[in-house]
Amino acid sequence: MTRKPVHLAVYDTFADWETGHATAHLARAGYEVRTVAPDHEPVTSIGGLRVLPGLALDDLRPGDSSLLILPGADHWDEGDELAPFARAARAFLDAGVPVAAICGATAGLAREGLLDDRAHTGAVSFYLAATGYAGAGRYVEADAVTDGGLVTAGPTEPVAFAREIFRLLGVYEDTVTDAWYRLFHDSDPGAYAEYAQATAR
């Protein structure tokens, strides 16, 4: 089955550990993962990985995508440099295309007003409250939260973040997603055979 690509936002200081589980297993499940950056210039992650983006943000269209993933980055809290990515998230959600944001990207969405009326989570409630957003009453203490087409998570939950993405896109049957999560989050040896058998079909 042909699927539209998943777009992974990349920008200087992006947190490279936060999206690896999601992108690796989406690729294994048949999704093309394309990187999208502010422009066509290389960017460097917080871990020093240099990435040559496949697409500039101005060329990104919701109709060409299955999902937009926004990782955290120092720059989310340093001025408005990444605000265009939050505006892109609004365009995706308005078009009915899902968005997944983790760590500092949740603050960017909060500033854009995208968390005001949606259940969400993040690093910690007072981090998002510091943005001055109107959605504090919708904050949920959870590893990851999905509300409609939006997934949110904090920086310590990349596996739960991936789990919610898989559920949202219907990548696996629920029992397979559960086995995957138990394997990669809990190191449950019993989940390995269950997950491997299901995905080998």
PDB file of C-alpha atoms in Angstrom:
ATOM      1  CA  MET A   1       0.000   0.000   0.000  1.00  0.00           C
ATOM      2  CA  THR A   2       1.340   3.423  -0.985  1.00  0.00           C
ATOM      3  CA  ARG A   3       1.378   5.923   1.855  1.00  0.00           C
ATOM      4  CA  LYS A   4       2.114   9.613   1.877  1.00  0.00           C
ATOM      5  CA  PRO A   5       5.445  10.485   3.509  1.00  0.00           C
ATOM      6  CA  VAL A   6       5.871  11.386   7.134  1.00  0.00           C
ATOM      7  CA  HIS A   7       7.632  14.723   7.548  1.00  0.00           C
ATOM      8  CA  LEU A   8      10.149  15.174  10.336  1.00  0.00           C
ATOM      9  CA  ALA A   9      10.999  18.778  11.153  1.00  0.00           C
ATOM     10  CA  VAL A  10      14.706  19.419  11.687  1.00  0.00           C
ATOM     11  CA  TYR A  11      16.334  22.637  12.844  1.00  0.00           C
ATOM     12  CA  ASP A  12      19.491  23.569  14.700  1.00  0.00           C
ATOM     13  CA  THR A  13      19.566  22.058  18.230  1.00  0.00           C
ATOM     14  CA  PHE A  14      16.737  19.605  17.486  1.00  0.00           C
ATOM     15  CA  ALA A  15      16.643  16.821  20.072  1.00  0.00           C
ATOM     16  CA  ASP A  16      17.714  13.817  18.030  1.00  0.00           C
ATOM     17  CA  TRP A  17      16.783  11.198  20.653  1.00  0.00           C
ATOM     18  CA  GLU A  18      13.122  12.173  20.814  1.00  0.00           C
ATOM     19  CA  THR A  19      11.912  10.937  17.438  1.00  0.00           C
ATOM     20  CA  GLY A  20      14.176   8.000  16.597  1.00  0.00           C
ATOM     21  CA  HIS A  21      11.815   5.255  17.734  1.00  0.00           C
ATOM     22  CA  ALA A  22       8.967   6.761  15.765  1.00  0.00           C
ATOM     23  CA  THR A  23      10.822   7.413  12.514  1.00  0.00           C
ATOM     24  CA  ALA A  24      12.740   4.129  12.487  1.00  0.00           C
ATOM     25  CA  HIS A  25       9.650   1.990  12.915  1.00  0.00           C
ATOM     26  CA  LEU A  26       7.526   4.102  10.592  1.00  0.00           C
ATOM     27  CA  ALA A  27      10.182   3.555   7.918  1.00  0.00           C
ATOM     28  CA  ARG A  28      10.182  -0.187   8.617  1.00  0.00           C
ATOM     29  CA  ALA A  29       6.401  -0.163   8.241  1.00  0.00           C
ATOM     30  CA  GLY A  30       6.653   1.351   4.768  1.00  0.00           C
ATOM     31  CA  TYR A  31       6.488   5.096   5.334  1.00  0.00           C
ATOM     32  CA  GLU A  32       8.987   7.363   3.636  1.00  0.00           C
ATOM     33  CA  VAL A  33      10.400   9.751   6.237  1.00  0.00           C
ATOM     34  CA  ARG A  34      11.345  13.129   4.780  1.00  0.00           C
ATOM     35  CA  THR A  35      13.127  15.879   6.672  1.00  0.00           C
ATOM     36  CA  VAL A  36      11.898  19.451   6.468  1.00  0.00           C
ATOM     37  CA  ALA A  37      13.960  22.419   7.648  1.00  0.00           C
ATOM     38  CA  PRO A  38      13.670  26.216   7.628  1.00  0.00           C
ATOM     39  CA  ASP A  39      15.467  26.214   4.258  1.00  0.00           C
ATOM     40  CA  HIS A  40      17.741  23.903   2.284  1.00  0.00           C
ATOM     41  CA  GLU A  41      20.816  24.512   4.438  1.00  0.00           C
ATOM     42  CA  PRO A  42      22.144  21.706   6.684  1.00  0.00           C
ATOM     43  CA  VAL A  43      21.130  21.763  10.337  1.00  0.00           C
ATOM     44  CA  THR A  44      22.876  20.319  13.385  1.00  0.00           C
ATOM     45  CA  SER A  45      21.096  18.427  16.138  1.00  0.00           C
ATOM     46  CA  ILE A  46      21.762  18.894  19.840  1.00  0.00           C
ATOM     47  CA  GLY A  47      23.865  15.729  19.629  1.00  0.00           C
ATOM     48  CA  GLY A  48      25.989  17.080  16.805  1.00  0.00           C
ATOM     49  CA  LEU A  49      24.355  15.174  13.953  1.00  0.00           C
ATOM     50  CA  ARG A  50      24.474  17.174  10.735  1.00  0.00           C
ATOM     51  CA  VAL A  51      21.375  16.737   8.571  1.00  0.00           C
ATOM     52  CA  LEU A  52      20.879  17.834   4.979  1.00  0.00           C
ATOM     53  CA  PRO A  53      17.121  18.447   4.761  1.00  0.00           C
ATOM     54  CA  GLY A  54      15.027  17.036   1.976  1.00  0.00           C
ATOM     55  CA  LEU A  55      12.550  19.897   1.906  1.00  0.00           C
ATOM     56  CA  ALA A  56      12.282  23.550   2.896  1.00  0.00           C
ATOM     57  CA  LEU A  57       9.375  24.519   5.123  1.00  0.00           C
ATOM     58  CA  ASP A  58       7.924  26.883   2.509  1.00  0.00           C
ATOM     59  CA  ASP A  59       7.497  23.903   0.193  1.00  0.00           C
ATOM     60  CA  LEU A  60       5.682  21.704   2.727  1.00  0.00           C
ATOM     61  CA  ARG A  61       1.988  21.061   2.006  1.00  0.00           C
ATOM     62  CA  PRO A  62      -0.350  19.188   4.369  1.00  0.00           C
ATOM     63  CA  GLY A  63      -1.951  17.360   1.467  1.00  0.00           C
ATOM     64  CA  ASP A  64       1.378  15.744   0.622  1.00  0.00           C
ATOM     65  CA  SER A  65       1.919  14.310   4.094  1.00  0.00           C
ATOM     66  CA  SER A  66       0.663  11.636   6.486  1.00  0.00           C
ATOM     67  CA  LEU A  67       2.046  13.378   9.574  1.00  0.00           C
ATOM     68  CA  LEU A  68       4.243  16.246  10.722  1.00  0.00           C
ATOM     69  CA  ILE A  69       6.608  15.431  13.612  1.00  0.00           C
ATOM     70  CA  LEU A  70       8.061  18.319  15.621  1.00  0.00           C
ATOM     71  CA  PRO A  71      10.966  17.469  17.961  1.00  0.00           C
ATOM     72  CA  GLY A  72      12.115  19.651  20.805  1.00  0.00           C
ATOM     73  CA  ALA A  73      14.994  22.091  20.408  1.00  0.00           C
ATOM     74  CA  ASP A  74      16.657  24.834  22.425  1.00  0.00           C
ATOM     75  CA  HIS A  75      15.433  27.313  19.830  1.00  0.00           C
ATOM     76  CA  TRP A  76      11.774  26.736  20.728  1.00  0.00           C
ATOM     77  CA  ASP A  77      12.459  28.837  23.834  1.00  0.00           C
ATOM     78  CA  GLU A  78      14.818  31.345  22.240  1.00  0.00           C
ATOM     79  CA  GLY A  79      12.745  33.867  20.301  1.00  0.00           C
ATOM     80  CA  ASP A  80      10.451  33.240  17.347  1.00  0.00           C
ATOM     81  CA  GLU A  81      12.840  31.410  15.034  1.00  0.00           C
ATOM     82  CA  LEU A  82      10.760  28.231  15.047  1.00  0.00           C
ATOM     83  CA  ALA A  83       7.336  29.900  15.097  1.00  0.00           C
ATOM     84  CA  PRO A  84       6.869  29.105  11.373  1.00  0.00           C
ATOM     85  CA  PHE A  85       6.847  25.403  12.289  1.00  0.00           C
ATOM     86  CA  ALA A  86       4.053  26.020  14.799  1.00  0.00           C
ATOM     87  CA  ARG A  87       2.125  27.836  12.091  1.00  0.00           C
ATOM     88  CA  ALA A  88       2.720  24.863   9.792  1.00  0.00           C
ATOM     89  CA  ALA A  89       1.292  22.627  12.515  1.00  0.00           C
ATOM     90  CA  ARG A  90      -1.837  24.788  12.536  1.00  0.00           C
ATOM     91  CA  ALA A  91      -2.162  24.413   8.761  1.00  0.00           C
ATOM     92  CA  PHE A  92      -1.810  20.623   9.081  1.00  0.00           C
ATOM     93  CA  LEU A  93      -4.420  20.345  11.817  1.00  0.00           C
ATOM     94  CA  ASP A  94      -6.799  22.656   9.960  1.00  0.00           C
ATOM     95  CA  ALA A  95      -6.415  20.373   6.930  1.00  0.00           C
ATOM     96  CA  GLY A  96      -7.108  17.253   8.994  1.00  0.00           C
ATOM     97  CA  VAL A  97      -3.518  16.000   8.798  1.00  0.00           C
ATOM     98  CA  PRO A  98      -2.052  14.897  12.143  1.00  0.00           C
ATOM     99  CA  VAL A  99       0.807  16.501  14.044  1.00  0.00           C
ATOM    100  CA  ALA A 100       3.032  15.028  16.755  1.00  0.00           C
ATOM    101  CA  ALA A 101       5.002  17.365  19.033  1.00  0.00           C
ATOM    102  CA  ILE A 102       7.406  16.480  21.824  1.00  0.00           C
ATOM    103  CA  CYS A 103       9.325  18.458  24.444  1.00  0.00           C
ATOM    104  CA  GLY A 104       9.956  22.096  23.487  1.00  0.00           C
ATOM    105  CA  ALA A 105       7.763  21.795  20.402  1.00  0.00           C
ATOM    106  CA  THR A 106       4.764  21.579  22.735  1.00  0.00           C
ATOM    107  CA  ALA A 107       5.638  25.062  24.001  1.00  0.00           C
ATOM    108  CA  GLY A 108       5.719  26.284  20.421  1.00  0.00           C
ATOM    109  CA  LEU A 109       2.247  24.879  19.859  1.00  0.00           C
ATOM    110  CA  ALA A 110       1.079  26.431  23.125  1.00  0.00           C
ATOM    111  CA  ARG A 111       2.248  29.861  21.960  1.00  0.00           C
ATOM    112  CA  GLU A 112       0.408  29.298  18.682  1.00  0.00           C
ATOM    113  CA  GLY A 113      -2.812  28.581  20.616  1.00  0.00           C
ATOM    114  CA  LEU A 114      -3.034  24.988  19.435  1.00  0.00           C
ATOM    115  CA  LEU A 115      -3.217  23.515  22.956  1.00  0.00           C
ATOM    116  CA  ASP A 116      -5.893  25.849  24.292  1.00  0.00           C
ATOM    117  CA  ASP A 117      -8.759  23.500  23.402  1.00  0.00           C
ATOM    118  CA  ARG A 118      -7.007  20.122  23.225  1.00  0.00           C
ATOM    119  CA  ALA A 119      -5.954  17.651  25.891  1.00  0.00           C
ATOM    120  CA  HIS A 120      -2.163  17.588  25.931  1.00  0.00           C
ATOM    121  CA  THR A 121       0.971  16.933  27.924  1.00  0.00           C
ATOM    122  CA  GLY A 122       4.595  18.041  27.859  1.00  0.00           C
ATOM    123  CA  ALA A 123       7.742  18.184  29.929  1.00  0.00           C
ATOM    124  CA  VAL A 124       5.883  19.536  32.969  1.00  0.00           C
ATOM    125  CA  SER A 125       2.794  21.687  33.446  1.00  0.00           C
ATOM    126  CA  PHE A 126       4.582  24.825  34.649  1.00  0.00           C
ATOM    127  CA  TYR A 127       6.870  24.769  31.601  1.00  0.00           C
ATOM    128  CA  LEU A 128       3.859  25.189  29.338  1.00  0.00           C
ATOM    129  CA  ALA A 129       2.186  27.605  31.755  1.00  0.00           C
ATOM    130  CA  ALA A 130       5.186  29.906  31.354  1.00  0.00           C
ATOM    131  CA  THR A 131       4.143  30.470  27.729  1.00  0.00           C
ATOM    132  CA  GLY A 132       1.029  32.282  28.955  1.00  0.00           C
ATOM    133  CA  TYR A 133      -1.252  29.999  26.965  1.00  0.00           C
ATOM    134  CA  ALA A 134      -4.936  29.510  27.774  1.00  0.00           C
ATOM    135  CA  GLY A 135      -4.885  25.707  27.828  1.00  0.00           C
ATOM    136  CA  ALA A 136      -3.493  24.941  31.286  1.00  0.00           C
ATOM    137  CA  GLY A 137      -6.785  23.351  32.285  1.00  0.00           C
ATOM    138  CA  ARG A 138      -6.402  20.788  29.504  1.00  0.00           C
ATOM    139  CA  TYR A 139      -2.942  19.624  30.659  1.00  0.00           C
ATOM    140  CA  VAL A 140      -2.797  15.883  31.427  1.00  0.00           C
ATOM    141  CA  GLU A 141      -0.201  14.158  33.602  1.00  0.00           C
ATOM    142  CA  ALA A 142       0.579  11.281  31.240  1.00  0.00           C
ATOM    143  CA  ASP A 143       3.472   9.855  29.248  1.00  0.00           C
ATOM    144  CA  ALA A 144       1.881  10.940  25.960  1.00  0.00           C
ATOM    145  CA  VAL A 145      -1.546  12.248  24.958  1.00  0.00           C
ATOM    146  CA  THR A 146      -3.515  12.135  21.722  1.00  0.00           C
ATOM    147  CA  ASP A 147      -6.460  14.464  21.184  1.00  0.00           C
ATOM    148  CA  GLY A 148      -7.947  14.322  17.727  1.00  0.00           C
ATOM    149  CA  GLY A 149      -5.069  14.642  15.314  1.00  0.00           C
ATOM    150  CA  LEU A 150      -2.490  15.933  17.796  1.00  0.00           C
ATOM    151  CA  VAL A 151       0.024  13.871  19.783  1.00  0.00           C
ATOM    152  CA  THR A 152       2.046  15.489  22.579  1.00  0.00           C
ATOM    153  CA  ALA A 153       4.722  14.125  24.908  1.00  0.00           C
ATOM    154  CA  GLY A 154       7.551  15.222  27.158  1.00  0.00           C
ATOM    155  CA  PRO A 155      11.277  14.740  26.471  1.00  0.00           C
ATOM    156  CA  THR A 156      11.606  11.602  28.598  1.00  0.00           C
ATOM    157  CA  GLU A 157       8.915   9.696  26.688  1.00  0.00           C
ATOM    158  CA  PRO A 158      10.121   9.011  23.132  1.00  0.00           C
ATOM    159  CA  VAL A 159       8.763   5.451  23.243  1.00  0.00           C
ATOM    160  CA  ALA A 160       5.291   6.521  24.393  1.00  0.00           C
ATOM    161  CA  PHE A 161       5.426   9.287  21.779  1.00  0.00           C
ATOM    162  CA  ALA A 162       6.062   6.685  19.082  1.00  0.00           C
ATOM    163  CA  ARG A 163       3.319   4.438  20.485  1.00  0.00           C
ATOM    164  CA  GLU A 164       0.755   7.222  20.114  1.00  0.00           C
ATOM    165  CA  ILE A 165       1.914   7.960  16.563  1.00  0.00           C
ATOM    166  CA  PHE A 166       1.542   4.295  15.619  1.00  0.00           C
ATOM    167  CA  ARG A 167      -1.959   4.248  17.076  1.00  0.00           C
ATOM    168  CA  LEU A 168      -2.953   7.467  15.363  1.00  0.00           C
ATOM    169  CA  LEU A 169      -1.765   6.314  11.938  1.00  0.00           C
ATOM    170  CA  GLY A 170      -2.956   2.730  12.397  1.00  0.00           C
ATOM    171  CA  VAL A 171       0.531   1.417  11.699  1.00  0.00           C
ATOM    172  CA  TYR A 172      -0.052  -1.820  13.644  1.00  0.00           C
ATOM    173  CA  GLU A 173      -2.972  -3.631  15.191  1.00  0.00           C
ATOM    174  CA  ASP A 174      -3.472  -2.585  18.806  1.00  0.00           C
ATOM    175  CA  THR A 175      -2.053  -5.843  20.169  1.00  0.00           C
ATOM    176  CA  VAL A 176       1.114  -5.372  18.101  1.00  0.00           C
ATOM    177  CA  THR A 177       1.519  -1.762  19.243  1.00  0.00           C
ATOM    178  CA  ASP A 178       1.128  -2.942  22.825  1.00  0.00           C
ATOM    179  CA  ALA A 179       3.806  -5.623  22.333  1.00  0.00           C
ATOM    180  CA  TRP A 180       6.108  -3.082  20.662  1.00  0.00           C
ATOM    181  CA  TYR A 181       5.700  -0.709  23.600  1.00  0.00           C
ATOM    182  CA  ARG A 182       6.349  -3.423  26.184  1.00  0.00           C
ATOM    183  CA  LEU A 183       9.462  -4.459  24.282  1.00  0.00           C
ATOM    184  CA  PHE A 184      11.031  -1.034  23.808  1.00  0.00           C
ATOM    185  CA  HIS A 185       9.786   0.684  26.967  1.00  0.00           C
ATOM    186  CA  ASP A 186       9.725  -2.128  29.504  1.00  0.00           C
ATOM    187  CA  SER A 187      12.372  -4.445  28.000  1.00  0.00           C
ATOM    188  CA  ASP A 188       9.782  -7.217  28.301  1.00  0.00           C
ATOM    189  CA  PRO A 189      11.397 -10.311  26.729  1.00  0.00           C
ATOM    190  CA  GLY A 190       7.988 -11.924  26.301  1.00  0.00           C
ATOM    191  CA  ALA A 191       6.956  -9.091  24.009  1.00  0.00           C
ATOM    192  CA  TYR A 192       9.767  -9.733  21.538  1.00  0.00           C
ATOM    193  CA  ALA A 193       8.349 -12.930  20.082  1.00  0.00           C
ATOM    194  CA  GLU A 194       4.853 -11.435  20.005  1.00  0.00           C
ATOM    195  CA  TYR A 195       5.998  -8.322  18.156  1.00  0.00           C
ATOM    196  CA  ALA A 196       8.431 -10.117  15.830  1.00  0.00           C
ATOM    197  CA  GLN A 197       5.890 -12.778  14.865  1.00  0.00           C
ATOM    198  CA  ALA A 198       3.195 -10.210  14.117  1.00  0.00           C
ATOM    199  CA  THR A 199       5.401  -7.955  12.010  1.00  0.00           C
ATOM    200  CA  ALA A 200       6.948 -10.837  10.034  1.00  0.00           C
ATOM    201  CA  ARG A 201       3.626 -11.705   8.415  1.00  0.00           C
TER     202      ARG A 201
END
